[in-house]
PDB file of C-alpha atoms in Angstrom:
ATOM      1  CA  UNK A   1      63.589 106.175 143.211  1.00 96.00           C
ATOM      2  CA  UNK A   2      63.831 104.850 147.226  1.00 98.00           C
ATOM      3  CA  UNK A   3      67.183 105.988 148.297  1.00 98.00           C
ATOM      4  CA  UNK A   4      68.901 104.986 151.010  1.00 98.00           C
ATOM      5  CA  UNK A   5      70.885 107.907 153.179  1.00 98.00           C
ATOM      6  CA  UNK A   6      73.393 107.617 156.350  1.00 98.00           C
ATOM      7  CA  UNK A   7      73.787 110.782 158.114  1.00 96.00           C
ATOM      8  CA  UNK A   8      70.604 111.528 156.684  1.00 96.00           C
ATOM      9  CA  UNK A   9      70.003 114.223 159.642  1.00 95.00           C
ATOM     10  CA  UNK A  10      73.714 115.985 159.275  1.00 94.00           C
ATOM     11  CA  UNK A  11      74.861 119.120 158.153  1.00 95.00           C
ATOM     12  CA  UNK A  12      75.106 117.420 154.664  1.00 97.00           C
ATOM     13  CA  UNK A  13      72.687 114.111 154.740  1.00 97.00           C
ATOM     14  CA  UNK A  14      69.715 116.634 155.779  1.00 97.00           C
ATOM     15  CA  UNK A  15      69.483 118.775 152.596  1.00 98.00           C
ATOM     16  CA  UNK A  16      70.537 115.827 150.575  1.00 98.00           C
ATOM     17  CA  UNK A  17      66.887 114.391 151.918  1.00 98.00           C
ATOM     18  CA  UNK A  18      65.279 117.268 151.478  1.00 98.00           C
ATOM     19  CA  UNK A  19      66.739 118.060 147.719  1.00 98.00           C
ATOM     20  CA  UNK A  20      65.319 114.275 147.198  1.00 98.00           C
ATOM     21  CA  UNK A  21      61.958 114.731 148.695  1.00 98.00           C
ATOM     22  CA  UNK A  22      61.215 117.529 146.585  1.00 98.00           C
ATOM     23  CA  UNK A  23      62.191 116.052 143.726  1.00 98.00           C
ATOM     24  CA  UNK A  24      59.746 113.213 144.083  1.00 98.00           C
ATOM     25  CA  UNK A  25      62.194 110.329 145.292  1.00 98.00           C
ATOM     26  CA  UNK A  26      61.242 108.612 148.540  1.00 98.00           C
ATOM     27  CA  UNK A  27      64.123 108.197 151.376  1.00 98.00           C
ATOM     28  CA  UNK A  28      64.911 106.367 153.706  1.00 98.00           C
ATOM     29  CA  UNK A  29      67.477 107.281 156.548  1.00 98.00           C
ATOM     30  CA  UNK A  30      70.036 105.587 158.811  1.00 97.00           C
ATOM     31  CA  UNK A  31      68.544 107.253 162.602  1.00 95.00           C
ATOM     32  CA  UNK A  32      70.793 106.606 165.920  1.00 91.00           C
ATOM     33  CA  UNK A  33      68.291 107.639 168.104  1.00 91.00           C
ATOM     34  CA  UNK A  34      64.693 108.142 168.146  1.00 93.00           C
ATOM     35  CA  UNK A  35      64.799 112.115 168.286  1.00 94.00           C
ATOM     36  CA  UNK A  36      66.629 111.754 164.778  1.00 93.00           C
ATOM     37  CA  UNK A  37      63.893 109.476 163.953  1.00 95.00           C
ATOM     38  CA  UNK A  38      61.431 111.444 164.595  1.00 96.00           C
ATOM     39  CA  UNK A  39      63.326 114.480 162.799  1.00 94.00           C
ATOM     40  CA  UNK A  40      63.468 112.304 159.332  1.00 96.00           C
ATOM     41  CA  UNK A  41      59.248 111.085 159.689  1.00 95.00           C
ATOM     42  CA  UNK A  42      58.702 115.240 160.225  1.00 95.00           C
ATOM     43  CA  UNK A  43      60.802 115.967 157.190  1.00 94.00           C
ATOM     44  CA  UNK A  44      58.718 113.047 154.915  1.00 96.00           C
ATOM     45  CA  UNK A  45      61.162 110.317 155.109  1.00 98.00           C
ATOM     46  CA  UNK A  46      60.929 106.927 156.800  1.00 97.00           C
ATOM     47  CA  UNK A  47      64.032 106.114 159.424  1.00 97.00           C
ATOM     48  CA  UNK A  48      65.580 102.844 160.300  1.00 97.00           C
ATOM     49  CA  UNK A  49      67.076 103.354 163.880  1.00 95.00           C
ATOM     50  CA  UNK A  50      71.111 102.479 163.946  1.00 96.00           C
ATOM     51  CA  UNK A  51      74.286 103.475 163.603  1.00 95.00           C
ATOM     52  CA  UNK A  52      77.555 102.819 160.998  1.00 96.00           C
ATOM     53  CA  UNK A  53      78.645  99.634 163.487  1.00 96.00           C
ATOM     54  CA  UNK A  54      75.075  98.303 163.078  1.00 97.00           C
ATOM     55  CA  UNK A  55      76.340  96.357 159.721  1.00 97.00           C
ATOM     56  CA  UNK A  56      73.260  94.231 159.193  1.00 97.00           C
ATOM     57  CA  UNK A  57      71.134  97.162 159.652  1.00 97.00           C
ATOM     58  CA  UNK A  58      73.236  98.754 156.629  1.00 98.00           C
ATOM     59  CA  UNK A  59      72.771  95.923 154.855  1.00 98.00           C
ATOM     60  CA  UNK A  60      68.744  95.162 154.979  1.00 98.00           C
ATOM     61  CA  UNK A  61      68.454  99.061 154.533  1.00 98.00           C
ATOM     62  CA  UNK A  62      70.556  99.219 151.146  1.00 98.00           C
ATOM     63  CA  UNK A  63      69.199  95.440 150.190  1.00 97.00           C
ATOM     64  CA  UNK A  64      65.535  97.275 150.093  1.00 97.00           C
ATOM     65  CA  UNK A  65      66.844 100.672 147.997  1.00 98.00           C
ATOM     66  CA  UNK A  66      67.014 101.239 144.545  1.00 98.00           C
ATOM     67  CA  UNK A  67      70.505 103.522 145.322  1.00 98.00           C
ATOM     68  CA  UNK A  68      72.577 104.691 148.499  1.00 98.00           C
ATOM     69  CA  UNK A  69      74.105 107.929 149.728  1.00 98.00           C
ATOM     70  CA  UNK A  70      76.488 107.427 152.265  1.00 98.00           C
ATOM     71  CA  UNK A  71      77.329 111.219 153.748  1.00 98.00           C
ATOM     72  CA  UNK A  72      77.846 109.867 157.629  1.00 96.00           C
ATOM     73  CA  UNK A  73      81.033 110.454 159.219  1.00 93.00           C
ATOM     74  CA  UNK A  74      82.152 110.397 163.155  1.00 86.00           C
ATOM     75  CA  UNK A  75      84.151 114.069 163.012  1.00 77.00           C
ATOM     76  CA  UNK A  76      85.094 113.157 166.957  1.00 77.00           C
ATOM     77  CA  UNK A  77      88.654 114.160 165.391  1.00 73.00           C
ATOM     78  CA  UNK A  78      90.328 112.674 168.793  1.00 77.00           C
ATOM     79  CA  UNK A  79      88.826 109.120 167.301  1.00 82.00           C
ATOM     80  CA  UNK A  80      89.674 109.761 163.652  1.00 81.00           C
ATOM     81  CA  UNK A  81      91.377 106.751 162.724  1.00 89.00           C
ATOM     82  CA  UNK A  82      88.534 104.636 164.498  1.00 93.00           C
ATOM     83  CA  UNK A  83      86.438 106.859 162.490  1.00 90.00           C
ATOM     84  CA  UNK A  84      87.625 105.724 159.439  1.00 93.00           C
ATOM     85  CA  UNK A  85      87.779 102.395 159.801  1.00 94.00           C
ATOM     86  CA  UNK A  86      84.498 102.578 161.164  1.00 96.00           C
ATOM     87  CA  UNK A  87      83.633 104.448 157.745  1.00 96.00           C
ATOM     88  CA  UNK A  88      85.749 101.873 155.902  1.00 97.00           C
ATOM     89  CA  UNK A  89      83.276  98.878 156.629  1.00 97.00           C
ATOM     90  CA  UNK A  90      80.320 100.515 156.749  1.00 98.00           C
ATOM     91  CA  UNK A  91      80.848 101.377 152.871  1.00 98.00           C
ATOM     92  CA  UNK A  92      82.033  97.809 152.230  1.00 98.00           C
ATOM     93  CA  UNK A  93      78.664  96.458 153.556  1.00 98.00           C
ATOM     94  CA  UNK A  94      77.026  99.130 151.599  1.00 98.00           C
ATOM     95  CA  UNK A  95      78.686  97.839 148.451  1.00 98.00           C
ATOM     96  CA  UNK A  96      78.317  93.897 149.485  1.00 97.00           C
ATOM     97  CA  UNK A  97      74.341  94.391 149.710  1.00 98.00           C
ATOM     98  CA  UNK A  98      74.474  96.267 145.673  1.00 98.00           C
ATOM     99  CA  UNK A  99      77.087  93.971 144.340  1.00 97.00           C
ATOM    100  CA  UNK A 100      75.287  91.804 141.446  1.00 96.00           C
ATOM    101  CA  UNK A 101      72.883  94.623 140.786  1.00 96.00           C
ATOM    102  CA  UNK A 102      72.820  97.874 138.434  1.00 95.00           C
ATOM    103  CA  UNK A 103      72.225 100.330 141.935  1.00 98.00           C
ATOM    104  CA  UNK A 104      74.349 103.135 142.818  1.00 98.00           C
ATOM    105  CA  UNK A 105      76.225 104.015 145.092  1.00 98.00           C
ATOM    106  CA  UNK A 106      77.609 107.684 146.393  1.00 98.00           C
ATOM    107  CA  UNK A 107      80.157 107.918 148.909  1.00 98.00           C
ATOM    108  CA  UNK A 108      81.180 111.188 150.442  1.00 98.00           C
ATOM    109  CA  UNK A 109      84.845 112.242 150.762  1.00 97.00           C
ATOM    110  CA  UNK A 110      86.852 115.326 150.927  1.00 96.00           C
ATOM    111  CA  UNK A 111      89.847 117.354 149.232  1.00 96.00           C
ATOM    112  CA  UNK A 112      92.631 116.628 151.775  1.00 93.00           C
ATOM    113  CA  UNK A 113      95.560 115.063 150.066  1.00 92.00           C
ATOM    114  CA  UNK A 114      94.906 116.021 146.499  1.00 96.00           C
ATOM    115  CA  UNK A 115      96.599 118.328 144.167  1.00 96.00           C
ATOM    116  CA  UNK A 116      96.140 122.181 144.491  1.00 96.00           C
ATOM    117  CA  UNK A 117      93.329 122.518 141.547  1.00 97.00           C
ATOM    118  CA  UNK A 118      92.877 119.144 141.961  1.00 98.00           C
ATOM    119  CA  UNK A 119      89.730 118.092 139.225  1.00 98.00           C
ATOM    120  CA  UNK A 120      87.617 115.054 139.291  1.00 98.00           C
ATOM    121  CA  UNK A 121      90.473 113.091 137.687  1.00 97.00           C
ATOM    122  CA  UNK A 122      93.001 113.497 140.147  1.00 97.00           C
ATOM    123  CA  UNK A 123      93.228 110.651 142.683  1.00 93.00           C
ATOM    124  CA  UNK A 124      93.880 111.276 146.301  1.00 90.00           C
ATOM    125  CA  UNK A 125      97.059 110.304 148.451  1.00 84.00           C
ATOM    126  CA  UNK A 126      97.384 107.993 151.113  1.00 84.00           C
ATOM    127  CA  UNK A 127      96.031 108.939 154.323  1.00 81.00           C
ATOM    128  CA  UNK A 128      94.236 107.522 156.612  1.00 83.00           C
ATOM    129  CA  UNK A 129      90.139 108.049 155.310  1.00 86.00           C
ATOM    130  CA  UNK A 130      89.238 105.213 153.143  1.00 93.00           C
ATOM    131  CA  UNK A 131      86.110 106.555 151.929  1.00 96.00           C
ATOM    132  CA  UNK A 132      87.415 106.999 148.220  1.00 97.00           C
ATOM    133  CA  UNK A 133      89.832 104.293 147.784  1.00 96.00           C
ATOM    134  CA  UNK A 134      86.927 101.843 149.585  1.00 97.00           C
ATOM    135  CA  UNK A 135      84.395 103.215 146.827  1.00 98.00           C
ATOM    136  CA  UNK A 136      87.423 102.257 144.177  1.00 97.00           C
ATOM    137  CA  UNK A 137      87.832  99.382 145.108  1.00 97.00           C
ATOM    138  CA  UNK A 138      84.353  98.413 144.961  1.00 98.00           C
ATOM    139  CA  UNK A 139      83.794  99.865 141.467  1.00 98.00           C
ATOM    140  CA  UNK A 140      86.592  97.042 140.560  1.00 97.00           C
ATOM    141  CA  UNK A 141      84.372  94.435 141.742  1.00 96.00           C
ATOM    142  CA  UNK A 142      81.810  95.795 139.594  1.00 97.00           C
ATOM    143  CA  UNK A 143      79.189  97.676 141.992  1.00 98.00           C
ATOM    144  CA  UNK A 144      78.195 101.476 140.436  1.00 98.00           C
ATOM    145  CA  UNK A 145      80.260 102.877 143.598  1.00 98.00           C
ATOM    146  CA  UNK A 146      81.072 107.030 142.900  1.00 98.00           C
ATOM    147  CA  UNK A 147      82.397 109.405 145.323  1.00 98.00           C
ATOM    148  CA  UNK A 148      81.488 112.990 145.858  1.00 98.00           C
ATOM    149  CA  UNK A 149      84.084 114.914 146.969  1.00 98.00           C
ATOM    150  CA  UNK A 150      82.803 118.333 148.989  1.00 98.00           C
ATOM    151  CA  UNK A 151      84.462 121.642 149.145  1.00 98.00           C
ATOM    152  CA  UNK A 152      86.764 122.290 152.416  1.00 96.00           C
ATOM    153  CA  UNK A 153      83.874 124.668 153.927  1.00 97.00           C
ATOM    154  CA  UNK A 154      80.320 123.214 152.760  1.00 97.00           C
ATOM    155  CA  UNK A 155      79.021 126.587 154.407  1.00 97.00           C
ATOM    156  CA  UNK A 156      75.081 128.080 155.142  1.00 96.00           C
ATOM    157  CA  UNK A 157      73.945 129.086 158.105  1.00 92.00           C
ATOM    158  CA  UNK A 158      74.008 126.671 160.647  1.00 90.00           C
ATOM    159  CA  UNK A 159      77.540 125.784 159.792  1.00 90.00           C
ATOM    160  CA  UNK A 160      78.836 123.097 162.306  1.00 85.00           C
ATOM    161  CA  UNK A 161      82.268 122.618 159.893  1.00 88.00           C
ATOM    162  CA  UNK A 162      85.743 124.070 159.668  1.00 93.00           C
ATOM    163  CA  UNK A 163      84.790 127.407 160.159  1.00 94.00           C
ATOM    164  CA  UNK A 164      82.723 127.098 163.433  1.00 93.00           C
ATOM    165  CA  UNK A 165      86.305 125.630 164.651  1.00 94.00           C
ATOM    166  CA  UNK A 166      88.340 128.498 163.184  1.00 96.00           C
ATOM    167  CA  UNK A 167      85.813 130.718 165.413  1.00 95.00           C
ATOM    168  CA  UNK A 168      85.997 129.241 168.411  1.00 95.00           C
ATOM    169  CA  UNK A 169      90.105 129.200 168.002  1.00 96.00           C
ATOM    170  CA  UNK A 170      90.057 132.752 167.180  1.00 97.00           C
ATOM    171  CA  UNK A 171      87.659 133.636 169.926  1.00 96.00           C
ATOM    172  CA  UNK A 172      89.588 131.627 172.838  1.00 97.00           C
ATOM    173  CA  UNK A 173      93.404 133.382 171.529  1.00 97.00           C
ATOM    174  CA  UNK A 174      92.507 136.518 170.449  1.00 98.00           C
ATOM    175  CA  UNK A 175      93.471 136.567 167.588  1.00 98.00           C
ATOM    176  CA  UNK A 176      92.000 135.360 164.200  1.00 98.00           C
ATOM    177  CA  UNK A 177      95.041 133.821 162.441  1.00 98.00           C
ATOM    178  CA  UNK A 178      96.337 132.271 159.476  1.00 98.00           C
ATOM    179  CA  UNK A 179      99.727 130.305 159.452  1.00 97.00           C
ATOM    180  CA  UNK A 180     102.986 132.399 158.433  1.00 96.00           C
ATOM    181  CA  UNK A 181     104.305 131.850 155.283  1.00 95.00           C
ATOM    182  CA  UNK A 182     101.456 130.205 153.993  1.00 95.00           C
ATOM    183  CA  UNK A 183      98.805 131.315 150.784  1.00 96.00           C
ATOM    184  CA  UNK A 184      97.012 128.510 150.734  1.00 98.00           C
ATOM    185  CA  UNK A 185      94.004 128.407 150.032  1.00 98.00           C
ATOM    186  CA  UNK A 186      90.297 126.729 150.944  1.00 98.00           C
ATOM    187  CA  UNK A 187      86.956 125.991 148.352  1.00 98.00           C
ATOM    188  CA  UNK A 188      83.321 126.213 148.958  1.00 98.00           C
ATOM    189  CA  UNK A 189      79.696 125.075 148.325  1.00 98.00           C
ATOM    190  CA  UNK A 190      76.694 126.263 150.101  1.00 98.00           C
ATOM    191  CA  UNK A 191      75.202 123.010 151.443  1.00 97.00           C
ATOM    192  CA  UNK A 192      72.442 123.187 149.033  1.00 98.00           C
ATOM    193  CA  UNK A 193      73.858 123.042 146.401  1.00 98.00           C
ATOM    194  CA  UNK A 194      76.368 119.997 147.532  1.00 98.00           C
ATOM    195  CA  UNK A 195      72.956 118.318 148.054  1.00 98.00           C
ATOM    196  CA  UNK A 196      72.073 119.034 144.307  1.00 98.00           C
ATOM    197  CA  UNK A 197      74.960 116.954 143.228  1.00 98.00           C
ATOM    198  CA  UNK A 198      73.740 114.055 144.841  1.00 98.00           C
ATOM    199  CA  UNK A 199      70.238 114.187 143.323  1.00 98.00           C
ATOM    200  CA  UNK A 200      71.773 114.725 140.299  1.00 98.00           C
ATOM    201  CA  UNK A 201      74.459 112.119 139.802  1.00 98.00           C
ATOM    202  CA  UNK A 202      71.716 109.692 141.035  1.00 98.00           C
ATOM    203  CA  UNK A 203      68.955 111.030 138.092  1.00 97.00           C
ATOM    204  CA  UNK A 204      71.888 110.589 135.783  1.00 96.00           C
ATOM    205  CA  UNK A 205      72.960 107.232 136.209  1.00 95.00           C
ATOM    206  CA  UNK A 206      75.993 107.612 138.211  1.00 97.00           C
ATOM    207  CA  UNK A 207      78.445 107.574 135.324  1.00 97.00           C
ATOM    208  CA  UNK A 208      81.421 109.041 136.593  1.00 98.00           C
ATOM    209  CA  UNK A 209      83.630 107.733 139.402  1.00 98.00           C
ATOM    210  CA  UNK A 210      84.346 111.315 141.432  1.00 98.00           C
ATOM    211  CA  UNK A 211      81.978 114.623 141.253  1.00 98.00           C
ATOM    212  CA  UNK A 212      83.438 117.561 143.029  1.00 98.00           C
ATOM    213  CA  UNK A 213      80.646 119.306 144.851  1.00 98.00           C
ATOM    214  CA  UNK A 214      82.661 122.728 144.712  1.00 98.00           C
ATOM    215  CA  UNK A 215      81.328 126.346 144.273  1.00 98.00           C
ATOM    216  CA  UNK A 216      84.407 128.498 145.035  1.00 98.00           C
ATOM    217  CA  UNK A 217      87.595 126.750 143.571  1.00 97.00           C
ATOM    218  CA  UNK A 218      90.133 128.874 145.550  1.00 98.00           C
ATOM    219  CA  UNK A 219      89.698 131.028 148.532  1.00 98.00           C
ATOM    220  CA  UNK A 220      92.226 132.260 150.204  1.00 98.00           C
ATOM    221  CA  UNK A 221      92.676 131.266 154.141  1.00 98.00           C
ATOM    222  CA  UNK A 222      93.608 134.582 154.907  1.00 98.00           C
ATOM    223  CA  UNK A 223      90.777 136.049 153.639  1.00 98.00           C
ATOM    224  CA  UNK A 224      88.677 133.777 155.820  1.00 97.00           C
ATOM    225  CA  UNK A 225      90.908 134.662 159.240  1.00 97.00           C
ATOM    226  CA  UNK A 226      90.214 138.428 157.797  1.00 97.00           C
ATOM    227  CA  UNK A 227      86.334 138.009 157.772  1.00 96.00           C
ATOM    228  CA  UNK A 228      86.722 136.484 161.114  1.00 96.00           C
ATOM    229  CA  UNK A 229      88.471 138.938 162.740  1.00 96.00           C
ATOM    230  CA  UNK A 230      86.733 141.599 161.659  1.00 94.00           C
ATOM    231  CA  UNK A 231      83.454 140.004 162.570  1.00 93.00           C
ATOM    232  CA  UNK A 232      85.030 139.788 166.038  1.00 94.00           C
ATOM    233  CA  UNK A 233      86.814 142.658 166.105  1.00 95.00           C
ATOM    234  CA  UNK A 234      89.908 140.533 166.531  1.00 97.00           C
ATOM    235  CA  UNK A 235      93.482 141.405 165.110  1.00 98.00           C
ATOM    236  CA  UNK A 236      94.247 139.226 162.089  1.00 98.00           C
ATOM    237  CA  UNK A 237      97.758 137.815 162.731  1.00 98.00           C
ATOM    238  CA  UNK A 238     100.290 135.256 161.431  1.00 98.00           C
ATOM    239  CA  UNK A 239     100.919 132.303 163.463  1.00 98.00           C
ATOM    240  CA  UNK A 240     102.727 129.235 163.837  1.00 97.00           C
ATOM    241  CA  UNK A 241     101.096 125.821 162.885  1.00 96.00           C
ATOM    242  CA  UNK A 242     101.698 125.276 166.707  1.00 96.00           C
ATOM    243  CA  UNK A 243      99.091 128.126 167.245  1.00 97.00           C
ATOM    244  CA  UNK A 244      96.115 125.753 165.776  1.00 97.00           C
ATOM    245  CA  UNK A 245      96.869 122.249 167.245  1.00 95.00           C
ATOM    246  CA  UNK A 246      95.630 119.385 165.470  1.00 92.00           C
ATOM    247  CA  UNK A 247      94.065 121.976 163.147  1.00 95.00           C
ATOM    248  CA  UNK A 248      96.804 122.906 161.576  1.00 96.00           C
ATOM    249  CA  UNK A 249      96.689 120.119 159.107  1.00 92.00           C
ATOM    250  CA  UNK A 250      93.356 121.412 157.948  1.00 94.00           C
ATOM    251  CA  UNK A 251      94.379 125.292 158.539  1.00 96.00           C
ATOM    252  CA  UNK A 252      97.679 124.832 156.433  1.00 97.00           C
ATOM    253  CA  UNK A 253      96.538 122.643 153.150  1.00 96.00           C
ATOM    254  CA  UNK A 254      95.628 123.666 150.052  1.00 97.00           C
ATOM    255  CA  UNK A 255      92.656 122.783 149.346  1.00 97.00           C
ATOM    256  CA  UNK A 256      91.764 124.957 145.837  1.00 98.00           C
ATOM    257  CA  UNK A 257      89.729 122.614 143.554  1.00 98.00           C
ATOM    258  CA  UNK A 258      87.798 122.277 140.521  1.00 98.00           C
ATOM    259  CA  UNK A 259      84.269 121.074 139.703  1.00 98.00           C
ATOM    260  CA  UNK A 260      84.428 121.696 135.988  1.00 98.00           C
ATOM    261  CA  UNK A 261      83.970 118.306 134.489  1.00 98.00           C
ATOM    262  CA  UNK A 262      81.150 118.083 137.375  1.00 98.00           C
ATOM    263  CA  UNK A 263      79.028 121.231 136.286  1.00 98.00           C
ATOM    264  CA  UNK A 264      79.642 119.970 132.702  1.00 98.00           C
ATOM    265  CA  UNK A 265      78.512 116.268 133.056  1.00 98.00           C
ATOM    266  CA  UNK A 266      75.268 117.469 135.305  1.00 98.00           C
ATOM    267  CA  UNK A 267      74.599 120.005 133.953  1.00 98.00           C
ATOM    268  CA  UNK A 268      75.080 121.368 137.835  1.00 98.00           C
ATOM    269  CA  UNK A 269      75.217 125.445 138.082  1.00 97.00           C
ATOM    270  CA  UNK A 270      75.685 126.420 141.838  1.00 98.00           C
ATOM    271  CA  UNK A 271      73.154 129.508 142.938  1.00 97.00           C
ATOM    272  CA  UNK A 272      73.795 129.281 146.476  1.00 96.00           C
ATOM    273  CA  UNK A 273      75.782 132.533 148.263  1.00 96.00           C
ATOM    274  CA  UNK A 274      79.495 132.097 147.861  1.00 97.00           C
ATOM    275  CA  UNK A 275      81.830 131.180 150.533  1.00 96.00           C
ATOM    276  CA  UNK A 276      82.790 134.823 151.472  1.00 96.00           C
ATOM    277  CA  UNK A 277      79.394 136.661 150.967  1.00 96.00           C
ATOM    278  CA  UNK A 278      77.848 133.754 153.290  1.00 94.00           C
ATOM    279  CA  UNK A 279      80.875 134.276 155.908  1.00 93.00           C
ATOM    280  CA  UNK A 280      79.751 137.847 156.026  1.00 92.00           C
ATOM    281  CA  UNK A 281      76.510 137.305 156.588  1.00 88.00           C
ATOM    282  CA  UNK A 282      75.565 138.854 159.698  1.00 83.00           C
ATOM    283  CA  UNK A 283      75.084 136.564 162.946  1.00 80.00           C
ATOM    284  CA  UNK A 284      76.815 133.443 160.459  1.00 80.00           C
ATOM    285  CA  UNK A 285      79.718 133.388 162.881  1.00 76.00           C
ATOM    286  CA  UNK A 286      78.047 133.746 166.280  1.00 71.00           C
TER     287      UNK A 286
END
């Protein structure tokens, strides 16, 4: 199978390639710059140089692939809502170039503004990300359009997510916190086995319309500040939601879900570290 992968050198998009390539499939992957280029030929997959606003460059590339995987996302959180409609009509000109056809589609989202325990059959909220309702809307129209959705912390060493963020908070204060009052909790999946999901709901046929790539269901923020601050030897404190900024909507959800029907349907059995034992791997938070 020739797949077709934005982001294909991010945190997610780069073990998605490599989980592909050693399966046998042959990628292809969206490159804004030749250095990323040059990272995807050194990995074994070709690279078409552009970014998400390059729309006929999304189109040609999915036009010549027998399935996509869209995993990019801007995370410049001061730009969010740019980056979302930027996201927005980058997977409507993904769908456009597979409308008419049989090929899949796979379009990343998250857990924010779902249920607590939400499963695969739960449908998000409004917010402002369009990834999932975009991918909806385009399995209406009759294009094989899926969504994975990934755990809060998609975690291995390396780790440029939530938790990085949740370091550099707690290093700058002094204090590794978690928000008073709250017991909500975060999930997990070790970014290769998120990657796994992908490979798999592509072998499979894409029959579902949302996979949870989740490992740990429910673990607790606290319990994350904890590991933090003892890393650190910081005190582990109760704050405010003032204390983490524009975080706080991140720091303060539950986000607890459930990847049953997704380990039942692919046959998907995560083997990665969990969440905490990665957290307390030694040097993970440096």
């Amino acid at each position: 199978m020739h797949v077709f992968i934005t982001g294909a050198t991010g945190w997610v998009g780069s073990a998605v390639t490599d989980e592909l390539l050693k399966a046998g499939h042959e990628v292809t992957g969206l490159a804004r710059d030749r250095n990323k280029a040059a990272a995807l030929a050194a990995a074994g997959a070709r690279a078409v140089e552009g970014t998400l606003d390059d729309l006929d460059v999304l189109r040609q590339a999915a036009s010549s692939a027998d399935a996509v995987i869209h995993t990019a996302f801007n995370h410049d959180f001061s730009k969010f809502m740019e980056a979302a409609a930027q996201d927005q009509h980058a997977i409507e000109m993904l769908g456009s170039a597979l409308e008419g056809s049989d090929r899949p589609l796979l379009v990343t989202s998250g857990l924010l503004g779902l249920p607590p325990g939400a499963t695969e059959k739960d449908a998000p909220g409004p917010g402002p990300r369009k990834s999932e309702p975009t991918a909806r809307a385009l399995a209406e129209r009759g294009v094989r359009a899926a969504t994975v959705r990934l755990a809060s912390s998609v975690h291995g060493i390396g780790d440029w997510g939530f938790v990085p963020i949740l370091v550099r908070m707690a290093r700058e204060t002094g204090v590794s916190a978690y928000i008073a009052g709250l017991q909500n909790n975060w999930s997990g999946v070790h970014r290769l086995d998120a990657a796994k999901v992908y490979r798999l709901a592509l072998e499979q046929g894409v029959t579902e319309p949302v996979y949870h790539a989740v490992a740990d269901e429910a673990v607790p923020f606290k319990q994350i500040a904890e590991l933090i601050g003892r890393h650190f030897g910081l005190p582990v404190e109760p704050r405010d939601r003032d204390h983490f900024g524009w975080f706080a909507h991140f720091a303060g959800a539950e986000l607890s879900a459930s990847s049953a029907h997704t380990r039942s349907v692919l046959v998907w059995e995560p083997t990665g570290p969990s969440l905490v034992v990665d957290l307390d791997q030694p040097g993970y938070c440096a």
